[in-house]
């Protein structure tokens, strides 16, 4: 199982968690999405994760990945 972390500074509330979890959770291979609002970090676990698809899902949710 792979684990990827993204810094997403624009997250601040439960809506952010739901939006990102919903979009990222639909990407093939994703088994778990964890959002830490305090650290502003999204952690994604799964098999054969497609980083481009994950980044696109976060973008589709309306958020930008830092860096």
Coordinates of N, CA and C in Angstrom, one line a residue:
X1 N 0.8 -1.2 0.0 CA 0.0 0.0 0.0 C 0.9 1.2 0.0
X2 N 0.5 2.2 -0.8 CA 1.3 3.5 -0.9 C 0.6 4.5 0.0
X3 N 1.4 5.5 0.3 CA 0.8 6.7 1.1 C 1.4 7.9 0.5
X4 N 0.5 8.9 0.2 CA 1.0 10.2 -0.4 C 0.4 11.3 0.5
X5 N 1.2 12.3 0.7 CA 0.8 13.5 1.5 C 0.8 14.7 0.6
X6 N -0.2 15.6 0.7 CA -0.2 16.8 0.0 C -0.5 17.9 1.1
X7 N 0.2 19.0 0.9 CA -0.1 20.2 1.7 C -1.1 21.1 1.0
X8 N -2.2 21.3 1.6 CA -3.3 22.0 1.0 C -3.7 23.2 1.9
X9 N -3.1 24.3 1.8 CA -3.2 25.4 2.8 C -4.6 26.1 2.8
X10 N -5.4 25.9 1.8 CA -6.7 26.5 1.7 C -7.8 25.8 2.5
X11 N -7.5 24.7 3.2 CA -8.6 24.0 3.9 C -8.8 24.6 5.3
X12 N -10.1 24.7 5.7 CA -10.3 25.4 7.0 C -11.5 24.8 7.7
X13 N -12.3 24.0 7.1 CA -13.6 23.6 7.8 C -14.1 22.2 7.3
X14 N -15.2 21.8 7.9 CA -15.7 20.5 7.6 C -16.1 20.4 6.1
X15 N -16.6 21.5 5.5 CA -16.9 21.4 4.1 C -15.7 21.1 3.3
X16 N -14.5 21.6 3.6 CA -13.3 21.3 2.9 C -13.0 19.8 3.0
X17 N -13.1 19.3 4.2 CA -12.9 17.8 4.4 C -13.8 17.0 3.5
X18 N -15.1 17.3 3.5 CA -16.0 16.6 2.7 C -15.8 16.7 1.3
X19 N -15.5 17.9 0.8 CA -15.2 18.1 -0.6 C -14.0 17.4 -1.1
X20 N -12.9 17.5 -0.4 CA -11.7 16.8 -0.8 C -11.8 15.3 -0.6
X21 N -12.4 14.8 0.5 CA -12.6 13.4 0.7 C -13.5 12.8 -0.4
X22 N -14.5 13.5 -0.8 CA -15.4 13.0 -1.8 C -14.8 12.9 -3.2
X23 N -14.1 13.9 -3.6 CA -13.4 13.8 -4.9 C -12.3 12.8 -4.9
X24 N -11.4 12.9 -4.0 CA -10.2 12.0 -4.0 C -10.7 10.6 -3.8
X25 N -11.7 10.3 -3.0 CA -12.2 9.0 -2.7 C -12.7 8.3 -4.0
X26 N -13.0 9.0 -5.0 CA -13.5 8.4 -6.3 C -12.3 8.0 -7.2
X27 N -11.1 8.4 -6.9 CA -10.0 8.1 -7.8 C -9.6 6.6 -7.6
X28 N -9.4 5.9 -8.7 CA -9.1 4.5 -8.7 C -7.9 4.2 -7.8
X29 N -8.0 3.2 -7.0 CA -6.9 2.7 -6.1 C -6.9 3.3 -4.7
X30 N -7.7 4.4 -4.5 CA -7.7 5.1 -3.2 C -8.5 4.2 -2.2
X31 N -7.9 3.9 -1.1 CA -8.6 3.1 0.0 C -8.9 4.0 1.2
X32 N -8.2 5.1 1.4 CA -8.4 5.9 2.6 C -7.9 7.3 2.3
X33 N -8.8 8.3 2.7 CA -8.4 9.7 2.6 C -8.5 10.3 4.0
X34 N -7.4 10.9 4.5 CA -7.4 11.5 5.8 C -7.1 13.0 5.6
X35 N -7.9 13.9 6.2 CA -7.6 15.3 6.1 C -7.3 15.9 7.5
X36 N -6.2 16.5 7.7 CA -5.8 17.2 8.9 C -5.9 18.7 8.8
X37 N -7.0 19.3 9.3 CA -7.2 20.7 9.1 C -6.1 21.5 9.8
X38 N -5.7 21.1 11.0 CA -4.7 21.8 11.7 C -3.4 21.9 11.0
X39 N -2.9 20.8 10.4 CA -1.6 20.7 9.7 C -1.8 21.1 8.2
X40 N -3.1 21.2 7.8 CA -3.4 21.5 6.4 C -2.8 20.4 5.4
X41 N -2.9 19.2 5.8 CA -2.3 18.1 5.1 C -3.4 17.0 4.7
X42 N -3.4 16.6 3.5 CA -4.2 15.5 3.0 C -3.4 14.3 2.8
X43 N -3.7 13.2 3.5 CA -3.0 11.9 3.4 C -3.9 10.9 2.7
X44 N -3.3 10.3 1.6 CA -4.1 9.4 0.8 C -3.3 8.0 0.8
X45 N -4.1 6.9 1.1 CA -3.5 5.6 1.1 C -4.3 4.8 0.1
X46 N -3.5 3.9 -0.6 CA -4.1 3.0 -1.6 C -3.1 2.3 -2.4
X47 N -3.6 1.6 -3.4 CA -2.7 0.8 -4.3 C -2.7 1.4 -5.7
X48 N -1.5 1.5 -6.2 CA -1.3 2.0 -7.6 C -1.9 3.4 -7.8
X49 N -1.6 4.3 -6.8 CA -2.1 5.6 -6.9 C -1.6 6.4 -8.0
X50 N -2.4 7.1 -8.8 CA -2.1 7.9 -9.9 C -2.0 9.4 -9.4
X51 N -0.8 9.9 -9.2 CA -0.6 11.2 -8.6 C -1.3 12.3 -9.4
X52 N -1.2 12.2 -10.7 CA -1.9 13.2 -11.6 C -3.4 13.2 -11.3
X53 N -4.0 12.0 -11.2 CA -5.4 11.9 -10.9 C -5.8 12.5 -9.5
X54 N -4.9 12.2 -8.6 CA -5.1 12.7 -7.2 C -5.1 14.2 -7.2
X55 N -4.1 14.8 -7.8 CA -3.9 16.3 -7.9 C -5.2 16.9 -8.6
X56 N -5.6 16.2 -9.7 CA -6.8 16.7 -10.4 C -8.0 16.7 -9.5
X57 N -8.2 15.6 -8.7 CA -9.3 15.5 -7.8 C -9.3 16.6 -6.8
X58 N -8.2 16.9 -6.2 CA -8.1 18.0 -5.2 C -8.4 19.4 -5.9
X59 N -7.9 19.5 -7.1 CA -8.2 20.7 -7.9 C -9.8 20.8 -8.2
X60 N -10.3 19.7 -8.5 CA -11.8 19.6 -8.9 C -12.6 20.0 -7.6
X61 N -12.1 19.6 -6.4 CA -12.8 20.0 -5.2 C -12.7 21.5 -4.9
X62 N -11.8 22.2 -5.6 CA -11.7 23.6 -5.4 C -10.5 24.1 -4.6
X63 N -9.5 23.2 -4.5 CA -8.4 23.5 -3.6 C -7.1 23.4 -4.4
X64 N -6.0 24.1 -3.9 CA -4.7 24.0 -4.6 C -3.7 23.4 -3.7
X65 N -2.9 22.5 -4.2 CA -1.8 21.9 -3.5 C -0.6 22.9 -3.4
X66 N 0.0 23.0 -2.3 CA 1.1 23.9 -2.1 C 2.3 23.3 -2.7
X67 N 3.2 24.1 -3.3 CA 4.4 23.7 -3.9 C 4.3 23.2 -5.2

